[in-house]
Short mmCIF file of C-alpha atoms in Angstrom, two decimals:
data_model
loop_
_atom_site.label_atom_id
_atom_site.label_comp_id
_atom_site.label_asym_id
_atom_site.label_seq_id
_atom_site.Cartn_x
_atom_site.Cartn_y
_atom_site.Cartn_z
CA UNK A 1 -23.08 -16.78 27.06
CA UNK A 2 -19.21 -17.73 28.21
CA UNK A 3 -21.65 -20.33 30.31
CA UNK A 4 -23.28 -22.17 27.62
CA UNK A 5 -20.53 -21.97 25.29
CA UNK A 6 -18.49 -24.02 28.17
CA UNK A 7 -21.16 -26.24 28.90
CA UNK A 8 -21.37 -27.34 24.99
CA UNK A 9 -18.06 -27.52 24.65
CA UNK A 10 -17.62 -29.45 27.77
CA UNK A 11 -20.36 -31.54 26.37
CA UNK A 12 -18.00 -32.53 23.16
CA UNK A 13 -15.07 -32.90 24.93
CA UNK A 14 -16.93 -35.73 27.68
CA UNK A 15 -18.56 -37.72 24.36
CA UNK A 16 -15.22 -37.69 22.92
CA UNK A 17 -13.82 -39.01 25.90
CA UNK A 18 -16.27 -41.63 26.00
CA UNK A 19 -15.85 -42.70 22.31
CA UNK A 20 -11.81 -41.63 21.19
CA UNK A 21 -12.85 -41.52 18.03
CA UNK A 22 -11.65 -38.06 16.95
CA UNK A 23 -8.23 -37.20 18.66
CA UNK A 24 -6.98 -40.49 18.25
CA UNK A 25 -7.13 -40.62 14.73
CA UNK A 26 -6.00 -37.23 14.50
CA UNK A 27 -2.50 -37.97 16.21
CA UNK A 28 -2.26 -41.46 13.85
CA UNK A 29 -2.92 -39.27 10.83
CA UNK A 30 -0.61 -36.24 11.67
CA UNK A 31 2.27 -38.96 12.49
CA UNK A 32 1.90 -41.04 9.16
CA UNK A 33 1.53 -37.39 7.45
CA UNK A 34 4.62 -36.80 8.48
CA UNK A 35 6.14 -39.96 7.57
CA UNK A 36 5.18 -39.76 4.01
CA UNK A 37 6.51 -35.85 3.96
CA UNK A 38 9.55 -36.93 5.10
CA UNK A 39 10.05 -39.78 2.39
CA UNK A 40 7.87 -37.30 -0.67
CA UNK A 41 10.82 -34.41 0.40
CA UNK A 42 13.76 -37.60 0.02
CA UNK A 43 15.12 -36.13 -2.89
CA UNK A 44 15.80 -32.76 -0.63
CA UNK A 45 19.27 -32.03 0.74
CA UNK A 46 20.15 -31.90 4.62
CA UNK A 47 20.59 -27.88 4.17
CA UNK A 48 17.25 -27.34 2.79
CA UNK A 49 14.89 -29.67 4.72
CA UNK A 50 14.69 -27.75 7.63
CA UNK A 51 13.13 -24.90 5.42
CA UNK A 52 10.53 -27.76 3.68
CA UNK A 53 9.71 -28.89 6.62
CA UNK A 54 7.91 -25.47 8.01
CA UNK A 55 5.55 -26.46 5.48
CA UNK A 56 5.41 -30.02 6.10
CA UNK A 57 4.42 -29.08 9.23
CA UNK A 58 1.28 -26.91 8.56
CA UNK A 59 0.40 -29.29 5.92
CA UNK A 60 -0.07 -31.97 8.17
CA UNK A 61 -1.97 -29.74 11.32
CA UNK A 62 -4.18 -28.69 8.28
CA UNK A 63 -5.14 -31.82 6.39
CA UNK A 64 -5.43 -33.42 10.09
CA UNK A 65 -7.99 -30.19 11.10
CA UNK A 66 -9.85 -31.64 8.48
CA UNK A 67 -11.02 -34.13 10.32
CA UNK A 68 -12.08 -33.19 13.62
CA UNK A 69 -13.93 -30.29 11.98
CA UNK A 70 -15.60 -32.80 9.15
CA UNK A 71 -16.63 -34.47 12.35
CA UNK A 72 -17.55 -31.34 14.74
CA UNK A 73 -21.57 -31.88 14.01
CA UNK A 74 -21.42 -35.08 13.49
CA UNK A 75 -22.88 -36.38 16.50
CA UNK A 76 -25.27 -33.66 16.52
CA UNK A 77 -27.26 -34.38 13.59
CA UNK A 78 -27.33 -38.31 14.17
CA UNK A 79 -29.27 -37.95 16.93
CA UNK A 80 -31.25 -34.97 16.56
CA UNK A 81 -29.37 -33.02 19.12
CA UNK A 82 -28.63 -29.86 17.37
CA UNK A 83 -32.51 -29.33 17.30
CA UNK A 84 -32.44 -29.40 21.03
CA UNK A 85 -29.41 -27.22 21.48
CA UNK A 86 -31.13 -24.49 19.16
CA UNK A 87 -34.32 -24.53 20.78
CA UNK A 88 -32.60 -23.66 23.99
CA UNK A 89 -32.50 -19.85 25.33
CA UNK A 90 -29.14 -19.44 24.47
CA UNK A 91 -27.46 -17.14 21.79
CA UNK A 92 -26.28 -18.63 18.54
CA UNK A 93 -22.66 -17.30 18.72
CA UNK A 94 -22.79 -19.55 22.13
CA UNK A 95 -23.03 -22.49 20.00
CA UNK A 96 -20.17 -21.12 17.44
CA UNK A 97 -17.96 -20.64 20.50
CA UNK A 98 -18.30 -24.14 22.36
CA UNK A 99 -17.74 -26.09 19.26
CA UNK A 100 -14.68 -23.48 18.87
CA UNK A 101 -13.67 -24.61 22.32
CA UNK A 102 -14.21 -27.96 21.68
CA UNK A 103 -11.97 -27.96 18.21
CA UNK A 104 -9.01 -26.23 19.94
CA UNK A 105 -8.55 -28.48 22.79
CA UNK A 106 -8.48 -31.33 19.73
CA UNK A 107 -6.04 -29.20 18.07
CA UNK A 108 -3.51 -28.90 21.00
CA UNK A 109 -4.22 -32.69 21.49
CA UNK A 110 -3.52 -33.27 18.25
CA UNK A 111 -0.02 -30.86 18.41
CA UNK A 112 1.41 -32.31 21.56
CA UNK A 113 2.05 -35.27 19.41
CA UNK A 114 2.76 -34.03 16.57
CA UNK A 115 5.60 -31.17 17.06
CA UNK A 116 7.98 -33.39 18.71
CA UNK A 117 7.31 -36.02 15.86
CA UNK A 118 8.09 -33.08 13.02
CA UNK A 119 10.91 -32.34 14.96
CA UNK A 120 12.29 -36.24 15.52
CA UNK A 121 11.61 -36.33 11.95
CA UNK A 122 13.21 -33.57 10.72
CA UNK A 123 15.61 -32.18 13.13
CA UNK A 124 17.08 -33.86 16.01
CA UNK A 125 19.65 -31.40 16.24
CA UNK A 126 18.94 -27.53 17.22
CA UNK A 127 15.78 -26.54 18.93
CA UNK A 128 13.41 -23.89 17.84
CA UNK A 129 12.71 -20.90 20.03
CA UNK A 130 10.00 -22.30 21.33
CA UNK A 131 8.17 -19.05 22.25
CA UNK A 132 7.73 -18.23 19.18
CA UNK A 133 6.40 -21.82 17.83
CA UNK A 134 3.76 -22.01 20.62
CA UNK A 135 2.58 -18.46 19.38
CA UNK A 136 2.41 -19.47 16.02
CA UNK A 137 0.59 -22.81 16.92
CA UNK A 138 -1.73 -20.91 19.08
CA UNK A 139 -2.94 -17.62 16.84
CA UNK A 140 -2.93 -20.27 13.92
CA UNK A 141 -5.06 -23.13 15.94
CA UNK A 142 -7.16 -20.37 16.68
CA UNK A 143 -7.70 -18.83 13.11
CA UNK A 144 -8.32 -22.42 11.75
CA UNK A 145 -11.12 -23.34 14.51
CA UNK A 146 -13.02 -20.38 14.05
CA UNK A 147 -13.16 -20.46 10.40
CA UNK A 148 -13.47 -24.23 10.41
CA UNK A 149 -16.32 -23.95 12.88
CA UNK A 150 -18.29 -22.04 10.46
CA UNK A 151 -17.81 -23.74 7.26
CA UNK A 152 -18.06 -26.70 8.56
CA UNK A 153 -21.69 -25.72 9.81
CA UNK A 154 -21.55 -24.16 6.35
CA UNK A 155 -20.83 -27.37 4.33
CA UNK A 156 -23.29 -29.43 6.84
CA UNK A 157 -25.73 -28.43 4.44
CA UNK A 158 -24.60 -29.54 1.12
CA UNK A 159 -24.76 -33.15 0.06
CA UNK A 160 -21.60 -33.80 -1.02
CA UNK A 161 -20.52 -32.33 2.96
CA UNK A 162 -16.99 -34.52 2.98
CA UNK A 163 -16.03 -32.92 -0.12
CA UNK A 164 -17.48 -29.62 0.59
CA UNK A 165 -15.60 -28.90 4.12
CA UNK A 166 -12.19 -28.79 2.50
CA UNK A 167 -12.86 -27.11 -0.96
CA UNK A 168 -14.69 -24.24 0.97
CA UNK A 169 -11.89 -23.86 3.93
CA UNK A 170 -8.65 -24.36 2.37
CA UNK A 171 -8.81 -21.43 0.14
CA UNK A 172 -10.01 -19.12 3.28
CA UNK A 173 -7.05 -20.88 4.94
CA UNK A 174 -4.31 -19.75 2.65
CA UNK A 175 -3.32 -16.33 4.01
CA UNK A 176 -2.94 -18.53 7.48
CA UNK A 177 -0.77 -21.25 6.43
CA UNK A 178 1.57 -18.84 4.82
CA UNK A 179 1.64 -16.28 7.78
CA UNK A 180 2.35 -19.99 9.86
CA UNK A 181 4.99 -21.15 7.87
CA UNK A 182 6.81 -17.48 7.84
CA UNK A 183 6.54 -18.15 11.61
CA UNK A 184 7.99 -21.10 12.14
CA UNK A 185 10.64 -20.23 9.63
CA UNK A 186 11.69 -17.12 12.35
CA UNK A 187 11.78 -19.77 14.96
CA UNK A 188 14.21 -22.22 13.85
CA UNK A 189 17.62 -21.90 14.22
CA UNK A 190 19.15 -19.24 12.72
CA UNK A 191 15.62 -17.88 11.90
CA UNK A 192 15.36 -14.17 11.64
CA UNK A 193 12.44 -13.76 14.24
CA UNK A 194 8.86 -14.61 13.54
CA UNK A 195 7.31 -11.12 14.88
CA UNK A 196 5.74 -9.65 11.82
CA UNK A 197 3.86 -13.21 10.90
CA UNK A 198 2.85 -13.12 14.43
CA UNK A 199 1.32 -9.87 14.45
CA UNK A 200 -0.59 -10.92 10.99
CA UNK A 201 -1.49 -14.27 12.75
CA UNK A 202 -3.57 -11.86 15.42
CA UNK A 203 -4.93 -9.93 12.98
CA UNK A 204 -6.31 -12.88 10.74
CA UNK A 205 -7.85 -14.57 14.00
CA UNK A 206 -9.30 -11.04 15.48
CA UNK A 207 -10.84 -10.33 12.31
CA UNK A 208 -12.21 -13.49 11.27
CA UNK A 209 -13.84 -14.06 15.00
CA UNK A 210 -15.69 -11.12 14.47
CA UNK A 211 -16.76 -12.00 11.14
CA UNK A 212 -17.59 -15.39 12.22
CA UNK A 213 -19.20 -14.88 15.55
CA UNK A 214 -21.37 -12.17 13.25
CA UNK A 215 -22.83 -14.28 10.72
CA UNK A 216 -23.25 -17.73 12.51
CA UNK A 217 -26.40 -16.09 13.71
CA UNK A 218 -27.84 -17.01 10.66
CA UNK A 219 -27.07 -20.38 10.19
CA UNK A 220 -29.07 -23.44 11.06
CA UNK A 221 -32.19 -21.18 11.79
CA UNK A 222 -33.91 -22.49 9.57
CA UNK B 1 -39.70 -2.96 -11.44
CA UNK B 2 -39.30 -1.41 -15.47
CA UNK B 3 -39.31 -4.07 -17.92
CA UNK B 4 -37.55 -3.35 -21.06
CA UNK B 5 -37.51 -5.83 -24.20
CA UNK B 6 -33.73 -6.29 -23.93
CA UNK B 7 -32.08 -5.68 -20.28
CA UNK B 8 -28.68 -4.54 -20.46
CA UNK B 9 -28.94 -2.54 -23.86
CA UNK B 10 -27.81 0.74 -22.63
CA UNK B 11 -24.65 -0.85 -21.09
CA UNK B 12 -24.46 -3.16 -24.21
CA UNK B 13 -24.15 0.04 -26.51
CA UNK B 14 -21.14 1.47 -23.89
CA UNK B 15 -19.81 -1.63 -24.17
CA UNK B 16 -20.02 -2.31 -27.56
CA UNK B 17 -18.55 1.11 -27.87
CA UNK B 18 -15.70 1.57 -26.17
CA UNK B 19 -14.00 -1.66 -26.14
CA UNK B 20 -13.91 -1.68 -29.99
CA UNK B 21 -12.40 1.95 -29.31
CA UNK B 22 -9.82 1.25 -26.72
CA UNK B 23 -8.84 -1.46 -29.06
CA UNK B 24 -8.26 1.01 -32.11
CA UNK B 25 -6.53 2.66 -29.59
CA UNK B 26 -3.96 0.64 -28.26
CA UNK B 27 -3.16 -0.92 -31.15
CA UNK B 28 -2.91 2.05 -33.79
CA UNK B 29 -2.42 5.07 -31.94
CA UNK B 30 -0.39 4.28 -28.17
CA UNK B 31 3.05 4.06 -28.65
CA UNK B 32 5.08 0.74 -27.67
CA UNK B 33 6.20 0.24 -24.01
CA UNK B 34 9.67 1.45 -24.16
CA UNK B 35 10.90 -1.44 -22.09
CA UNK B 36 8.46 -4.43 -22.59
CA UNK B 37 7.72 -2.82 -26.07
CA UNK B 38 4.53 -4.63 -28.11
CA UNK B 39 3.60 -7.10 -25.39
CA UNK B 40 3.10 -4.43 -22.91
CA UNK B 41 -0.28 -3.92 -24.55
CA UNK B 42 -1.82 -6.76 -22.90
CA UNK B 43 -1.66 -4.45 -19.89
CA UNK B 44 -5.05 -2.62 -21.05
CA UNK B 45 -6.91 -5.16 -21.10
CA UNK B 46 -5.40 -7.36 -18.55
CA UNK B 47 -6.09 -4.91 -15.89
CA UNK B 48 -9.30 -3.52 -16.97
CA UNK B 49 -10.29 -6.95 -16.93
CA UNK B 50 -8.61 -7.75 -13.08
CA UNK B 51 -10.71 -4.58 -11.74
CA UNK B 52 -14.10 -5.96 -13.49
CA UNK B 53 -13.38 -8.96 -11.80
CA UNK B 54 -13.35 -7.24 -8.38
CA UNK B 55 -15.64 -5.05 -8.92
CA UNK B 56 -18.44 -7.81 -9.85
CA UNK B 57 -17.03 -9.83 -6.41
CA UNK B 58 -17.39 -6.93 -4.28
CA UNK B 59 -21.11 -6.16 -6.24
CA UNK B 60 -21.46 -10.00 -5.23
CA UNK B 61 -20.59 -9.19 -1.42
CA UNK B 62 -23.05 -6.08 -1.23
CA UNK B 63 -25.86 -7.85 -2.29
CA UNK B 64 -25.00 -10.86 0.32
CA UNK B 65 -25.22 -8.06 2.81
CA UNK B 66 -28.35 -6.43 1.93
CA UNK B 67 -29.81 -9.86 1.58
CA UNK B 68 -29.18 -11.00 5.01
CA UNK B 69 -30.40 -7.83 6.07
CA UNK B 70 -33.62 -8.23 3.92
CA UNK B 71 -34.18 -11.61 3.09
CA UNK B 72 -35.17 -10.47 0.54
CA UNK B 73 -34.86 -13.37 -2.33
CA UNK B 74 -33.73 -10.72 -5.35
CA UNK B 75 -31.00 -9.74 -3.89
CA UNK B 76 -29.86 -13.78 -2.92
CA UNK B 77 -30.16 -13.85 -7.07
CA UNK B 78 -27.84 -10.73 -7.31
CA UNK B 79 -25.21 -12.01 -5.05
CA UNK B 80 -25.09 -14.98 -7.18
CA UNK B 81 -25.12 -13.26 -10.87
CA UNK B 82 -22.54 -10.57 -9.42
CA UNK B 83 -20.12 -13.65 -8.41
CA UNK B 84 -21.28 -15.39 -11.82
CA UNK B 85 -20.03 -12.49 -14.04
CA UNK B 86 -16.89 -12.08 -12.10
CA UNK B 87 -15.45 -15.99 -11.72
CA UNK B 88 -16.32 -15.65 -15.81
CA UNK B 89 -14.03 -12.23 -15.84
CA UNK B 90 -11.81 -13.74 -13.68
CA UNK B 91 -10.65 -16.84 -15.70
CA UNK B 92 -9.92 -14.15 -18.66
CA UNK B 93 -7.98 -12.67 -16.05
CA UNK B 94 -5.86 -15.52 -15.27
CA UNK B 95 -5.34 -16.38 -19.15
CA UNK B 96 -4.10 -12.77 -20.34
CA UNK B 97 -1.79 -12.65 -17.26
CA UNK B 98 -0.21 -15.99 -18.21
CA UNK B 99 0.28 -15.05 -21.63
CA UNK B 100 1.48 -11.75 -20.62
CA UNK B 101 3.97 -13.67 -17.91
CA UNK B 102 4.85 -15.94 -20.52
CA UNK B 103 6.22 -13.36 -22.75
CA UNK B 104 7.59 -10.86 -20.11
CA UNK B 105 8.99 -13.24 -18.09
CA UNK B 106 9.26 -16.60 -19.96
CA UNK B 107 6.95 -18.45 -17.56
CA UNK B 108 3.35 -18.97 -17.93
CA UNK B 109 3.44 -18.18 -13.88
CA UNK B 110 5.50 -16.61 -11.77
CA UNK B 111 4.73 -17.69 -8.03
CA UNK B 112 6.83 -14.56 -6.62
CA UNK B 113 4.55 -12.64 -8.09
CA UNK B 114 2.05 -11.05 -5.42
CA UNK B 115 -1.23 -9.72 -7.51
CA UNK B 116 -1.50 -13.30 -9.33
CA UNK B 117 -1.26 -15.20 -5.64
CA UNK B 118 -3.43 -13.20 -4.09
CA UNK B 119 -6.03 -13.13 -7.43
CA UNK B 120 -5.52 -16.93 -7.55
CA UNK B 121 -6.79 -17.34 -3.62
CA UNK B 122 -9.42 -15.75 -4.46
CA UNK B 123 -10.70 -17.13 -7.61
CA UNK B 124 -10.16 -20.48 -6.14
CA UNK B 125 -12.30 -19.38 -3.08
CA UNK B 126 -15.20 -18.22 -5.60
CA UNK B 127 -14.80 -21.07 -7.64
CA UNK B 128 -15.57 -23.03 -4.47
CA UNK B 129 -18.81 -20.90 -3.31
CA UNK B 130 -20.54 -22.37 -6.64
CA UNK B 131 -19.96 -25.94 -5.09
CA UNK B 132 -22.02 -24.85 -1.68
CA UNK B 133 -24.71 -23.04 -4.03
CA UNK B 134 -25.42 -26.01 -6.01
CA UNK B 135 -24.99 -28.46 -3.40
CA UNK B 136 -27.54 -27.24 -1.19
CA UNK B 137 -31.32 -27.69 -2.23
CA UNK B 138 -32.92 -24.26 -3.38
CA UNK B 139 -34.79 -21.58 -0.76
CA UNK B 140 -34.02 -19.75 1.64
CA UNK B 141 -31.52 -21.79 3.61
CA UNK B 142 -28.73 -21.71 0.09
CA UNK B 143 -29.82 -18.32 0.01
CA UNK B 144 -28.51 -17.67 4.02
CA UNK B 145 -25.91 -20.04 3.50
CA UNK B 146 -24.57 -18.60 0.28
CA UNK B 147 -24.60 -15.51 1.33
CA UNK B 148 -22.68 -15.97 4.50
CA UNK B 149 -19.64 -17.93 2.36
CA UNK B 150 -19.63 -14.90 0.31
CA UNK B 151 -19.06 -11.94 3.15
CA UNK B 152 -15.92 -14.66 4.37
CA UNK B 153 -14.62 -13.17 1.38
CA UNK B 154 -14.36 -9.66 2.27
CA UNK B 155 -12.22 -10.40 5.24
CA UNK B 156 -10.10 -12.30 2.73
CA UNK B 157 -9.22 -10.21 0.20
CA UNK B 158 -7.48 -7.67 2.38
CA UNK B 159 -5.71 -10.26 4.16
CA UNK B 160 -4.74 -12.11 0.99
CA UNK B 161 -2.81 -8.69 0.32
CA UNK B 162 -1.57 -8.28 3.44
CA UNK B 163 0.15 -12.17 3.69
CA UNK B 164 1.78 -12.55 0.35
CA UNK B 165 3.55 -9.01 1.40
CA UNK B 166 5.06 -10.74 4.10
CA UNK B 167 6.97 -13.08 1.77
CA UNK B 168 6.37 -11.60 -1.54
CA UNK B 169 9.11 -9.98 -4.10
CA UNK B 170 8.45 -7.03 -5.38
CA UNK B 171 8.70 -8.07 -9.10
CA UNK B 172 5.38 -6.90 -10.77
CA UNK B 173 6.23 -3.46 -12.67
CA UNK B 174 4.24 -0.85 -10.33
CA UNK B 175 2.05 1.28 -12.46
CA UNK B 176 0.19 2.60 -9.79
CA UNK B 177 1.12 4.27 -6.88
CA UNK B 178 -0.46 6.50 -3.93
CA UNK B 179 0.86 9.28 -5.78
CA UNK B 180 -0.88 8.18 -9.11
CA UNK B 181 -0.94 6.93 -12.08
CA UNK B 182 2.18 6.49 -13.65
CA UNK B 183 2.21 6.46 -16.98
CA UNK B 184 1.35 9.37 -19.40
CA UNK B 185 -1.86 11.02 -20.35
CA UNK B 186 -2.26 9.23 -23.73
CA UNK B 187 -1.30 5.66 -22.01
CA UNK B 188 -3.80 6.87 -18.80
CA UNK B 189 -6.60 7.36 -21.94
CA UNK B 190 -6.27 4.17 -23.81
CA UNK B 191 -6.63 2.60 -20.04
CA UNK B 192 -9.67 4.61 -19.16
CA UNK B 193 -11.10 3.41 -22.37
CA UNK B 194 -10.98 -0.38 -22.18
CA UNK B 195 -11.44 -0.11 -18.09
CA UNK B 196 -15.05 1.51 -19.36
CA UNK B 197 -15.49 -0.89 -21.40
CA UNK B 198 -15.30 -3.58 -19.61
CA UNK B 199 -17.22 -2.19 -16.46
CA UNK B 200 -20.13 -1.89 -19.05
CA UNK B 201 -20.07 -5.48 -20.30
CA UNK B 202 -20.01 -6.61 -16.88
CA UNK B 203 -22.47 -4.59 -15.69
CA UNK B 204 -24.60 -5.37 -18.84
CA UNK B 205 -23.79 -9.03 -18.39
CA UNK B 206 -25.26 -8.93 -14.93
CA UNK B 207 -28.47 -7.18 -16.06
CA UNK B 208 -28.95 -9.64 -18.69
CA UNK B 209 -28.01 -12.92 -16.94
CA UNK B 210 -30.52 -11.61 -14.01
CA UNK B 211 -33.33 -11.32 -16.21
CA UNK B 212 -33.00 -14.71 -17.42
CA UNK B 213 -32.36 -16.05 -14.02
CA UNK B 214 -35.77 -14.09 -13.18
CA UNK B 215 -38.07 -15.36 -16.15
CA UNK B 216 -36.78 -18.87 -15.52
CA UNK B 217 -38.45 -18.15 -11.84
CA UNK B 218 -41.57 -16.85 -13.22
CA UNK B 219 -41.78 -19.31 -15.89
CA UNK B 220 -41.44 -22.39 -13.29
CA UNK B 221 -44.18 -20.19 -10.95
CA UNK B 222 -46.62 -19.97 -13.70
CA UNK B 223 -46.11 -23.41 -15.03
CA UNK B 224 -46.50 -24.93 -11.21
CA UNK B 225 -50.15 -22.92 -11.26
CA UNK B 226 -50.95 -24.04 -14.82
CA UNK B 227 -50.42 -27.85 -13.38
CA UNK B 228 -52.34 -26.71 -9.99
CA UNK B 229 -48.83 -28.44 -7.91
CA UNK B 230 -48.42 -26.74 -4.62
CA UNK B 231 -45.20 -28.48 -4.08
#
């Protein structure tokens, strides 16, 4: 299974080579995300930005998730290659887990260029303890590909699909952003530790990988 | 299957019962909060009201689960009248806490207030499974597909909890604890009354709302065989 997921993953990764459609946009859109943060939070002190900016942050790796994960069938279903995929002898969670593959190696494209950006933007000074951001960046990168996977497969199948992908994730995504931002509070300067978030970070990804491993089964069998 | 003239009655009478009752109740017999004094009332039917609404959530998970274990099209239908009933529960839920807020605390919301975050997440994430249901053609596949949005939920709710402890404030007045109610018998009564209530108007609600759901089925079945229309 670890096989095909790799394969299909691998797959993703070499058309999106080929085209640059997805991460390039993706690192465009976090940057000017960030830009307008920066000049939406202008009426915020130096003192306080730091603290804004946590959530300026996961704002911006959210709304720019968006995209790749809007996108993560999208070349399936214009050529018909989905069909192929599911008639092979492979399990379904094998297809959950290379497009899960595939979204988290956009995501950590997507972050290499946008964490030093946040923190040109809105630091300079201090770092962060970096440990502690790359957890929080990993466990939440996680979380938000193997939800997104699913709904996104989810909202494939409405009409309205653009609209659908976000109205059906964000709310899911909610208990994640906050545990993220707690995070990345504990690692700034001064920050009082980011353990506890942590811990709930692992906890949100282990149990929604279960849950969505468990019912992708049932999707697109149809 | 038994088919009665009117689903829902017995539940209807409970209903009809008790939450005229537990109104009499807490507004001629209970004494006034000692601390929030009149406005406190809201609390019995505020809360009744919040358990309805999960209660007809988690009736809407169960029957997601038993459907994608049977396939079995009735229970796609209860999934969907369960979450019905309880996004309808839940905006009363969301208006009698405001005006409670507003009065208690002088704001119509209070964001450091744990129960309403976590309620809100969730009502927002319901609100949104009605957009997948009636985006997606009916049959089976908004049937699978609405049913697998809905078990996303049970993962959330528990984790909603969990989060907004991590930053939350400990401002709502705790009334219950592990060790209890706390409030006195003739308080605990006027409760148990309205939270009756209100279980039976759900559940009567449901029963009712199903029925129509299920003659509008038939009727569209029979009508497609009157016209001789396999489509």
């Amino acid at each position: 299974m670890i096989g095909a997921a790799l394969t299909l993953a691998g797959k993703d990764l070499r058309l999106e080579l080929r085209r640059r459609e997805v991460v390039l946009g993706m690192a465009q859109f976090v940057i000017v995300t960030l830009v307008i943060a920066h000049f939406a939070l202008v009426a915020v002190g130096d003192r306080q930005l730091p603290k804004a900016a946590a959530g300026v942050l996961w704002i911006a790796v959210l709304f720019t998730a968006l995209l790749a994960l809007g996108r993560a069938f999208a070349a399936d279903h214009e050529d018909g290659a989905l069909d192929a995929v599911l008639i092979a002898p492979i399990d379904r969670g094998a297809i959950w887990l290379g497009k899960v593959l595939a979204q988290l190696t956009f995501l950590a494209a997507m972050e290499v260029v946008a964490v030093p950006a946040f923190w040109l933007f809105f630091f300079q000074t201090s770092g962060p303890d970096i440990r502690a951001l790359l957890a929080a960046l990993v466990l939440a990168n996680v979380g938000i590909a193997s939800v997104g996977v699913l709904v996104s497969a989810l909202a494939q199948a409405g009409r309205a699909r653009d609209v659908l992908l976000p109205v059906l994730l964000l709310p899911l995504l909610v208990p994640l952003v906050l545990a993220a931002v707690v995070a990345t509070l504990g690692s700034f300067p001064g920050g009082d530790g980011s353990v506890r978030a942590l811990g709930f970070l692992a906890l949100f990804d282990t149990l929604f990988v279960l849950l969505a491993w468990g019912t992708y089964e049932h999707l697109s069998g149809d | 299957m038994t088919k009665r003239a009117f689903p829902g009655a017995t539940w209807m009478a409970v209903s009809t019962f008790a939450i005229p009752l537990s109104i009499a109740l807490i507004f001629w017999w209970l004494p006034d909060d000692a601390d929030q004094g009149f406005s406190q009332k809201i609390f019995y039917l505020h809360v009744p009201i919040a358990l309805t609404t999960y209660a007809a959530f988690a009736y809407g998970a169960y029957a997601a689960v038993r459907y994608l274990r049977s396939r079995d099209a009735v229970w796609d239908l209860r999934s969907y009248v369960g979450i019905h009933v309880g996004t309808i529960f839940g905006t009363l839920v969301l208006v009698t806490g405001s005006l409670w807020a507003k009065v208690s605390w002088g704001l119509w919301w209070n964001w450091s207030e744990r129960q309403l975050n976590v309620f809100l997440v969730l009502f927002l994430y319901y609100c949104a499974y009605f957009m997948l249901r009636f985006s997606i053609d009916e049959g089976e596949r908004r049937a699978t597909y609405s049913a697998v949005y809905t078990l996303l939920g049970i993962a959330l709710v528990p984790l909603s909890f969990l989060a907004v402890r991590l930053l939350g404030s400990i401002f709502h007045p705790t009334v219950f604890t592990h060790e209890g109610a706390q409030m006195p018998g003739t308080f605990l009564l006027g409760f148990l009354v309205a939270l009756a209530g209100m279980l039976a108007l759900a559940v009567a609600m449901v029963q009712l709302e199903l029925r129509g759901k299920r003659a509008a089925l038939r009727v569209r079945e029979l009508r497609r065989r009157l016209v001789g229309d396999d489509l």
